[in-house]
Coordinates of C-alpha atoms and ligand atoms in Angstrom, one line a residue:
X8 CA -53.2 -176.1 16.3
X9 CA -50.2 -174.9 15.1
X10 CA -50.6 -171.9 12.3
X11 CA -47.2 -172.3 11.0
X12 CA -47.8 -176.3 10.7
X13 CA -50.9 -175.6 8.2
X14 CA -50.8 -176.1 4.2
X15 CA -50.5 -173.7 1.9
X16 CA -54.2 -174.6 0.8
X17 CA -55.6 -174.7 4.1
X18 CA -57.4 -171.3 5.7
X19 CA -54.9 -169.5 7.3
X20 CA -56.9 -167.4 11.0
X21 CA -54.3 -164.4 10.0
X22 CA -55.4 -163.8 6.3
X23 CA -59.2 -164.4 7.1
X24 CA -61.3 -162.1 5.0
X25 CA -62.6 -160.9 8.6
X26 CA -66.2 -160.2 9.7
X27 CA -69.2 -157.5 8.8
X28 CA -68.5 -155.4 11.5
X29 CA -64.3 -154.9 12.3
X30 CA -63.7 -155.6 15.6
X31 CA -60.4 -155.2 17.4
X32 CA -58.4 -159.0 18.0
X33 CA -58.7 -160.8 21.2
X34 CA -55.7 -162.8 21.5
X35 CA -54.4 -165.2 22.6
X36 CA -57.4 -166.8 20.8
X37 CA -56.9 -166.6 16.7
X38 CA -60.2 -165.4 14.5
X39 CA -61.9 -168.9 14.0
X40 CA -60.9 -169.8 18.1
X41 CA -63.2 -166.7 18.8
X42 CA -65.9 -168.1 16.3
X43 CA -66.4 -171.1 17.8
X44 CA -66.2 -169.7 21.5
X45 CA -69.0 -167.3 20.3
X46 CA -71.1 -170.4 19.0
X47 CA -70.7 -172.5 21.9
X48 CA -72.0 -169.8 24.2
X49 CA -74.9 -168.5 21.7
X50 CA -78.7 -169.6 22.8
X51 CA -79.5 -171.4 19.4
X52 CA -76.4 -173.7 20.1
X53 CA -77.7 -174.4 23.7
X54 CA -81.3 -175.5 22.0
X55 CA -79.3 -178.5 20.2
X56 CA -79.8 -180.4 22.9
X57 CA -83.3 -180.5 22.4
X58 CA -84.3 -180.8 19.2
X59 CA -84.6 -184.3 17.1
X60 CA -82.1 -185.4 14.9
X61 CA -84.3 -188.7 13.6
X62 CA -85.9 -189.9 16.7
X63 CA -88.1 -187.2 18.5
X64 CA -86.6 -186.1 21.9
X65 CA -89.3 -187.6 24.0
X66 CA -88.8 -191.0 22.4
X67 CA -85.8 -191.8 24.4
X68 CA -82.9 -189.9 26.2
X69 CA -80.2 -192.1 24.3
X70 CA -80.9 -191.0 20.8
X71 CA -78.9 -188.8 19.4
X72 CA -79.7 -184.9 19.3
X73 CA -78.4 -182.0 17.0
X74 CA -76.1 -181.2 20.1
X75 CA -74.5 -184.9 20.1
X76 CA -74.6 -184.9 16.0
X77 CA -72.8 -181.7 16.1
X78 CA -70.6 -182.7 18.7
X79 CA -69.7 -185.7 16.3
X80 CA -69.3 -184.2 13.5
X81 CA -66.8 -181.4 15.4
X82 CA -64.6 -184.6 16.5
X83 CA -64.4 -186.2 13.2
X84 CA -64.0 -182.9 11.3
X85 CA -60.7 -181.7 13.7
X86 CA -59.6 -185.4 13.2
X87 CA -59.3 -185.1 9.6
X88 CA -58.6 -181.4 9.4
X89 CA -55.4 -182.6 11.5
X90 CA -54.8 -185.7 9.5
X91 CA -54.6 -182.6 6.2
X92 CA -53.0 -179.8 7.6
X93 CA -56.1 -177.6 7.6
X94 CA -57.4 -175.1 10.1
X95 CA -59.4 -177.4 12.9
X96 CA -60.4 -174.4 14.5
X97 CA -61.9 -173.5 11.8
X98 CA -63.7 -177.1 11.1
X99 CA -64.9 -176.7 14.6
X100 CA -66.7 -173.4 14.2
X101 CA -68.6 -174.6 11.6
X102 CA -69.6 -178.0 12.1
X103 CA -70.9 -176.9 15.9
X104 CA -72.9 -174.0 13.8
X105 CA -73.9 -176.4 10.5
X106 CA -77.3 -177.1 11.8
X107 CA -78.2 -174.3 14.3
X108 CA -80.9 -173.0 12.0
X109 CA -82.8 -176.5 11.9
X110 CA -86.1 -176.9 13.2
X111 CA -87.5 -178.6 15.6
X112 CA -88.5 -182.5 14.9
X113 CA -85.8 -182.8 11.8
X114 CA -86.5 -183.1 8.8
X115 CA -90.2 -183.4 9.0
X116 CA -90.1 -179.9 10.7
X117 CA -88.2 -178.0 8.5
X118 CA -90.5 -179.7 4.8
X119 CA -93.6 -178.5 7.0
X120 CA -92.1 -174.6 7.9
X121 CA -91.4 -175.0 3.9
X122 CA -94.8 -175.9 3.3
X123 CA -95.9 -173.0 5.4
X124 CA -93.4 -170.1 4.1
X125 CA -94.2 -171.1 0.5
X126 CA -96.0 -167.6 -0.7
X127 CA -93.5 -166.3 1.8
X128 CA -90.0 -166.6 0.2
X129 CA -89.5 -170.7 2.1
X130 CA -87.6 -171.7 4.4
X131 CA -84.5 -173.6 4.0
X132 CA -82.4 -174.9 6.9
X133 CA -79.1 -174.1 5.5
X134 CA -80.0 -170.3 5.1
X135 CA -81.3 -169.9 8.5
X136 CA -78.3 -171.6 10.2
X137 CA -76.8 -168.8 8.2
X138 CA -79.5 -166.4 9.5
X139 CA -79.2 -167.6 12.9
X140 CA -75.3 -166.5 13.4
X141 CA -76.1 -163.5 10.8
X142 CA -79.4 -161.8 12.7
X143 CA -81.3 -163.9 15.0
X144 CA -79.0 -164.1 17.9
X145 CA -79.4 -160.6 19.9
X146 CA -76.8 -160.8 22.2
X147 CA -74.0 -157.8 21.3
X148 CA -74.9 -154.2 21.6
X149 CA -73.2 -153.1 18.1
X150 CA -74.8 -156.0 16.3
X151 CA -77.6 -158.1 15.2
X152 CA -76.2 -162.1 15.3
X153 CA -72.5 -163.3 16.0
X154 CA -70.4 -161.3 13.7
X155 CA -68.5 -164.3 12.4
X156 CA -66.0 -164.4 9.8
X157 CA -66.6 -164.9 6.4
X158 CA -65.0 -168.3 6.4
X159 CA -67.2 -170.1 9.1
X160 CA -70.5 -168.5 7.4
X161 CA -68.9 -170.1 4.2
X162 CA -68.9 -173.0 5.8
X163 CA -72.2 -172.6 7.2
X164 CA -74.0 -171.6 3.8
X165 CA -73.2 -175.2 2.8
X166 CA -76.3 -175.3 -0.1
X167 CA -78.1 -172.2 -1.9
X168 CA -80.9 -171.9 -4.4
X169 CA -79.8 -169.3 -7.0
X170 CA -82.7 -167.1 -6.2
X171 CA -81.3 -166.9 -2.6
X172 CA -78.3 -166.7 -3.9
X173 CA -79.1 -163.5 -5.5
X174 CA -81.4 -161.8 -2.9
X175 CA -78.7 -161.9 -0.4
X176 CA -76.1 -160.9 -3.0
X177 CA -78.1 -158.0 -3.0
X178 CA -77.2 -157.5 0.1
X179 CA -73.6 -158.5 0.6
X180 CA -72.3 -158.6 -3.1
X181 CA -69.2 -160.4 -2.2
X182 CA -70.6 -162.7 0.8
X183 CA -70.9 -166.1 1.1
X184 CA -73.5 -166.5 -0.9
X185 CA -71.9 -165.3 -4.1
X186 CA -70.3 -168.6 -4.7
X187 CA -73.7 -169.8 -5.5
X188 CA -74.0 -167.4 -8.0
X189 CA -70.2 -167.8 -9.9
X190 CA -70.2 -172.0 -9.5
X191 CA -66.7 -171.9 -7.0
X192 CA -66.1 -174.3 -3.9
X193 CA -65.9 -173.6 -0.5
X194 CA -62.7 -173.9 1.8
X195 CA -61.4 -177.2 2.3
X196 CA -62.7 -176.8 6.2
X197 CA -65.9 -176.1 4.5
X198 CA -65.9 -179.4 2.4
X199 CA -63.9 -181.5 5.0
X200 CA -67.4 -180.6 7.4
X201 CA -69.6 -181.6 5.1
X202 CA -67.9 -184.9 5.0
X203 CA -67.8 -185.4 8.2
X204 CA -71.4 -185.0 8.9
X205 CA -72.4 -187.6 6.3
X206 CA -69.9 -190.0 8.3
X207 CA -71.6 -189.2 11.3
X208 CA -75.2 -189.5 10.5
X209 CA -74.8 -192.6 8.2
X210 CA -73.2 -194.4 11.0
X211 CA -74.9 -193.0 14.6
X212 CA -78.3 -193.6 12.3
X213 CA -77.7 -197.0 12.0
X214 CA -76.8 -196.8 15.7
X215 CA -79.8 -195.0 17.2
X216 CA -81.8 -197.4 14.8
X217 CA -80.8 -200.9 16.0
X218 CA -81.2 -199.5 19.5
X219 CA -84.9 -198.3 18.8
X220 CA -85.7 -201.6 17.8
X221 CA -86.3 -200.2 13.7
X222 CA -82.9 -201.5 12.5
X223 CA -81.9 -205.4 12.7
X224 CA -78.6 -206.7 12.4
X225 CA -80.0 -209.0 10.0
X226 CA -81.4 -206.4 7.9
X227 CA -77.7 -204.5 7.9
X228 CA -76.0 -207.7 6.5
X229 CA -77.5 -207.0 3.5
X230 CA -75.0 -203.2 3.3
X231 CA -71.8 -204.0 1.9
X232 CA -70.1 -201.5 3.9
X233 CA -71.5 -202.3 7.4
X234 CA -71.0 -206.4 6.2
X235 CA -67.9 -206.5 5.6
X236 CA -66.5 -205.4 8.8
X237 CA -69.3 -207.1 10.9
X238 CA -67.2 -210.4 9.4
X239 CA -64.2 -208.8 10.1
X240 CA -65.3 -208.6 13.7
X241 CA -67.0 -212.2 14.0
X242 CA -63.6 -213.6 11.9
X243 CA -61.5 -211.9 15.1
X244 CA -63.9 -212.4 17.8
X245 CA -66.6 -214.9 17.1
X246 CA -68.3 -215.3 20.3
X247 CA -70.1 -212.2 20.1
X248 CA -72.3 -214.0 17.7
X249 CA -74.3 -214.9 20.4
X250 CA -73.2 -212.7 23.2
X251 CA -75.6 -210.3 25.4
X252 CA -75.6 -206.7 24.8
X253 CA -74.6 -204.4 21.7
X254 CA -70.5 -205.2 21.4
X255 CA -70.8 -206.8 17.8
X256 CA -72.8 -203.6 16.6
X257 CA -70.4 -201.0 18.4
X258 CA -67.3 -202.5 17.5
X259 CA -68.6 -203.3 13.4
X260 CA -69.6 -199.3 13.7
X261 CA -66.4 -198.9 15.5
X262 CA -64.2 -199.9 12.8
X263 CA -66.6 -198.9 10.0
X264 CA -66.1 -195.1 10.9
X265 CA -62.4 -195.8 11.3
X266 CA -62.2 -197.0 7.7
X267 CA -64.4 -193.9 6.3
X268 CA -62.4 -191.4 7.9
X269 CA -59.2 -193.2 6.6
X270 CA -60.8 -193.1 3.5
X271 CA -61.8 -189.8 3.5
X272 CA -58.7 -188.4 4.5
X273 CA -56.0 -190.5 1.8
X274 CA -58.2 -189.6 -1.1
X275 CA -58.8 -186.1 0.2
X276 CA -54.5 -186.2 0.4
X277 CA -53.9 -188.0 -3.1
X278 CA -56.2 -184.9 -4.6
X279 CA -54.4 -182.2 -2.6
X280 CA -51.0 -183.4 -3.7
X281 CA -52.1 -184.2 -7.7
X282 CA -54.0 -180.7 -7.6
X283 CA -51.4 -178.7 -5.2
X284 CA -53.7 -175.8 -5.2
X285 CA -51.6 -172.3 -4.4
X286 CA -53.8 -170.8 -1.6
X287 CA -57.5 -171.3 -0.3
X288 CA -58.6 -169.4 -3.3
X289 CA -56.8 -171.6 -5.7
X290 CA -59.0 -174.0 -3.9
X291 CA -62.3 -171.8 -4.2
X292 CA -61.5 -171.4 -7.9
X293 CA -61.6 -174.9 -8.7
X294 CA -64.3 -176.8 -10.8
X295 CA -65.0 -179.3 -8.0
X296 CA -64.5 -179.9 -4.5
X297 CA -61.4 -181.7 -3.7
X298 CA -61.9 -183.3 -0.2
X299 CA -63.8 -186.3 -0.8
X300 CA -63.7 -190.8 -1.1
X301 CA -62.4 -192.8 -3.0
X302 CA -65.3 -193.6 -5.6
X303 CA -65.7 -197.5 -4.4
X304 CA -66.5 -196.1 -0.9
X305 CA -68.1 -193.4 -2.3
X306 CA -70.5 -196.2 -4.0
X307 CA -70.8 -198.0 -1.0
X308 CA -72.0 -195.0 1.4
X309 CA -74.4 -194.3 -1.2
X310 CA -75.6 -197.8 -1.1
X311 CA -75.7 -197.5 2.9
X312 CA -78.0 -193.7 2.6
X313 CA -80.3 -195.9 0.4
X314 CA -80.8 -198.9 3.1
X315 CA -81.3 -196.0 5.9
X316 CA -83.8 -194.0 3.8
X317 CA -86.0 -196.9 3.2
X318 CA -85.7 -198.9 6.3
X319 CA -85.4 -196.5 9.0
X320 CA -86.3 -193.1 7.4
X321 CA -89.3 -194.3 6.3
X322 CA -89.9 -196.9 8.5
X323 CA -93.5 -196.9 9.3
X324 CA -93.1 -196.1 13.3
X325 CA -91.1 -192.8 11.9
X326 CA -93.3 -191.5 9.4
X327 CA -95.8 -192.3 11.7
X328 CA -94.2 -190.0 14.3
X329 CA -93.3 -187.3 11.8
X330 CA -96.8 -187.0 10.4
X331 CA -97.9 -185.8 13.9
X332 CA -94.9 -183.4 14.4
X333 CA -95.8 -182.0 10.6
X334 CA -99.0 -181.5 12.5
X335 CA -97.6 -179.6 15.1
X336 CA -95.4 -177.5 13.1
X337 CA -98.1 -176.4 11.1
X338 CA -100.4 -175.6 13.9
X339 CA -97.9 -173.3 15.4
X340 CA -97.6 -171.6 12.0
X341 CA -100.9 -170.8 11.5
X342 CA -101.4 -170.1 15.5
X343 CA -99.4 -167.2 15.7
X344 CA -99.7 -166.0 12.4
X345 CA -103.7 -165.4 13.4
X346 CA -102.4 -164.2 16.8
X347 CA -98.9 -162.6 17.0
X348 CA -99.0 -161.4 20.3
X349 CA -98.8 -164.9 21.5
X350 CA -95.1 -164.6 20.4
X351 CA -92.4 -162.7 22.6
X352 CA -92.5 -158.4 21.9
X353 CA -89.9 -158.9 19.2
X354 CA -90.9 -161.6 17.5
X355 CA -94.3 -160.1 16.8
X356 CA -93.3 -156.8 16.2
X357 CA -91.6 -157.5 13.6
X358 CA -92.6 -156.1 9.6
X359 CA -92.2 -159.2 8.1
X360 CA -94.5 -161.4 10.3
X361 CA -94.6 -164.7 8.4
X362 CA -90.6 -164.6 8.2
X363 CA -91.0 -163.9 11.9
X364 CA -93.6 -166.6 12.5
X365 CA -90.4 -168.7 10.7
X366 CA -88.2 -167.3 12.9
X367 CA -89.7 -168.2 15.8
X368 CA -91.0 -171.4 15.3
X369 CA -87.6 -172.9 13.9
X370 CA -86.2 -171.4 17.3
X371 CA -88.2 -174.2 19.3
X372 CA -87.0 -176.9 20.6
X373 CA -89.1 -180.4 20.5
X374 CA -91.0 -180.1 23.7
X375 CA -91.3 -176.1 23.7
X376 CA -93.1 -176.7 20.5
X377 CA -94.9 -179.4 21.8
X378 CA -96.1 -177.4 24.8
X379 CA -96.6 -174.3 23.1
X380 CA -99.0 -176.4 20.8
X381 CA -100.9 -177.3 23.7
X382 CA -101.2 -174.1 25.2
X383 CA -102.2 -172.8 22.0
X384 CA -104.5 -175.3 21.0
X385 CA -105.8 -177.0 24.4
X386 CA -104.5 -180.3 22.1
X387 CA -102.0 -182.7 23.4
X388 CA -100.4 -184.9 20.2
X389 CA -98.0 -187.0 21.6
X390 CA -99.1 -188.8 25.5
X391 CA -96.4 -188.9 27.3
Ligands
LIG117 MG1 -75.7 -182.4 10.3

């Protein structure tokens, strides 16, 4: 990335707003460069690899994983980020960080820890990505967490209840938080990350869920936006109709991403050059985001979140599987709330033990948690 190449609009590494705790440069690497290195080499980012993104680790090693998801959503992100001009070091940092503070077994995970913090303040994945690279890594002598710059943690802080909003106002009045508070936009690396990750999840779900056997090609001609170019493919190359193996699916997907990023990226341009904001806080300042689709794609991805919610989210083989790691989740909880010294020394030392029981338990990966759960309750939930 060339720093003298980047828009006017676009976060510039030399006018970041710079981190917590100063620290000298370390060139040659610019401010966001040294973000992401610090992510990649942090512990949470390592524990990607092992925790669910739909499909529970032990279900299969081709799935994908936060690590592959992240890694997915970094590629697309610095694809469009260069496509616009904007900082894709920047787009990096963040989407390798946007889901470090997730749980383990996805969703289900993180609605159980909820569940379970409740009288406690919750527990909210954005915010402890954001606690994560703030706190919980304890790696530097002069600091608790990564030091990062404000604009990755803006990135990172990608939703925010007003109530958290204020409570960590409270703290860092003119943090990333406080955008919750006045109604402003993030960075366009902010919003271009947030794109990307819906492109990746809508179309390496569909993916992970034809090869589990949940998903049927049948069922997906039914999604205007995976239809259409599964024709286009069959109009070009008909014999894979009826050919062995998964060519049809990869190159429909293939071409479907193709035309969201393309999409993503000329509407994202046509709004950039009708609003021609001054600087990044021109951009912050606006009323709504301005990376975005078009709105016919934008009706057709919606259409396509629907279709996976129903058939594959809550496909009875999932929820079946989610109920147990629920189960688990809230097990743990209660396990080591009852008996913290089954936690490391610093975990259950802390003065805040519920928030450290949180912690803790949103640390694990899949089978730590899984095996921890045994240990702790002579219980096995899943045979494997
Ligand atoms: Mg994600």
């Amino acid at each position: 990335m060339n720093q003298a190449s980047l828009a006017p609009w676009a976060c510039h590494p030399a006018r970041s707003r710079g981190r917590r705790v100063a620290e000298p440069a370390s060139p040659p690497r610019n401010e966001h460069q040294r973000d992401r290195d610090r992510i990649v080499h942090s512990t949470a980012f390592r524990r990607l690899v092992y925790k669910t993104q739909v499909f529970i680790n032990h279900e299969g090693d081709l799935f994908r994983t936060r690590m592959t998801h992240s890694l997915e959503v970094a590629q697309l992100g610095r694809s469009a980020a260069r496509a616009l001009a904007l900082n894709e070091d920047l787009v990096e940092a963040i989407a390798l960080a946007h889901d470090l503070g997730h749980t383990p077994f996805g969703h289900a995970g993180q609605d159980t820890l909820h569940e379970c913090m409740r009288a406690h303040g919750g527990f909210e994945h954005n915010l402890q990505s954001l606690r994560v690279v703030d706190s919980l890594e304890a790696r530097y002598p002069a600091f608790d967490g990564l030091n990062l710059s404000f604009e990755t943690r803006e990135g990172i802080l990608k939703h925010c209840s007003r109530r958290h909003a204020e409570r960590l106002c409270a703290a860092e009045a003119d943090g990333p938080a406080q955008r919750f508070l006045a109604g402003t936009q993030p960075s366009l690396e902010a919003q271009l990350v947030n794109l990307a990750d819906e492109i990746a999840y809508n179309t390496h779900d569909i993916d992970d869920g034809v090869r589990s056997g949940l998903l049927s090609l049948e069922q997906l001609a039914d999604v205007p936006l995976f239809a259409q170019w599964q024709q286009a493919v069959l109009a070009e190359h008909p014999a894979l109709a009826t050919a062995p193996g998964r060519r049809l699916l990869f190159e429909t997907l293939r071409r479907m991403l193709s035309a969201l990023m393309g999409d993503l990226i000329d509407s994202t341009a046509a709004a950039l050059a009708t609003a021609a904001p001054a600087d990044v806080d021109a951009v912050r300042a606006l009323p709504a985001p301005l990376a975005g689709f078009s709105p016919d794609v934008r009706a057709q991805t919606t259409a396509l979140k629907r279709f996976l919610f129903s058939a594959l989210y809550r496909h009875p083989q999932v929820v079946q599987t989610t109920g147990l790691a629920r189960k688990v989740v809230a097990e743990l909880f209660a396990a080591y709330l009852a008996r913290p010294a089954e936690m490391p020394e610093d975990f259950a030392a802390a003065t805040d033990l519920p928030r450290s029981v949180a912690d803790y338990v949103a640390g694990m990966t899949d089978r730590f948690a899984l095996r921890e759960h045994q240990r702790l309750t002579g219980r096995r939930v899943f045979g494997d």
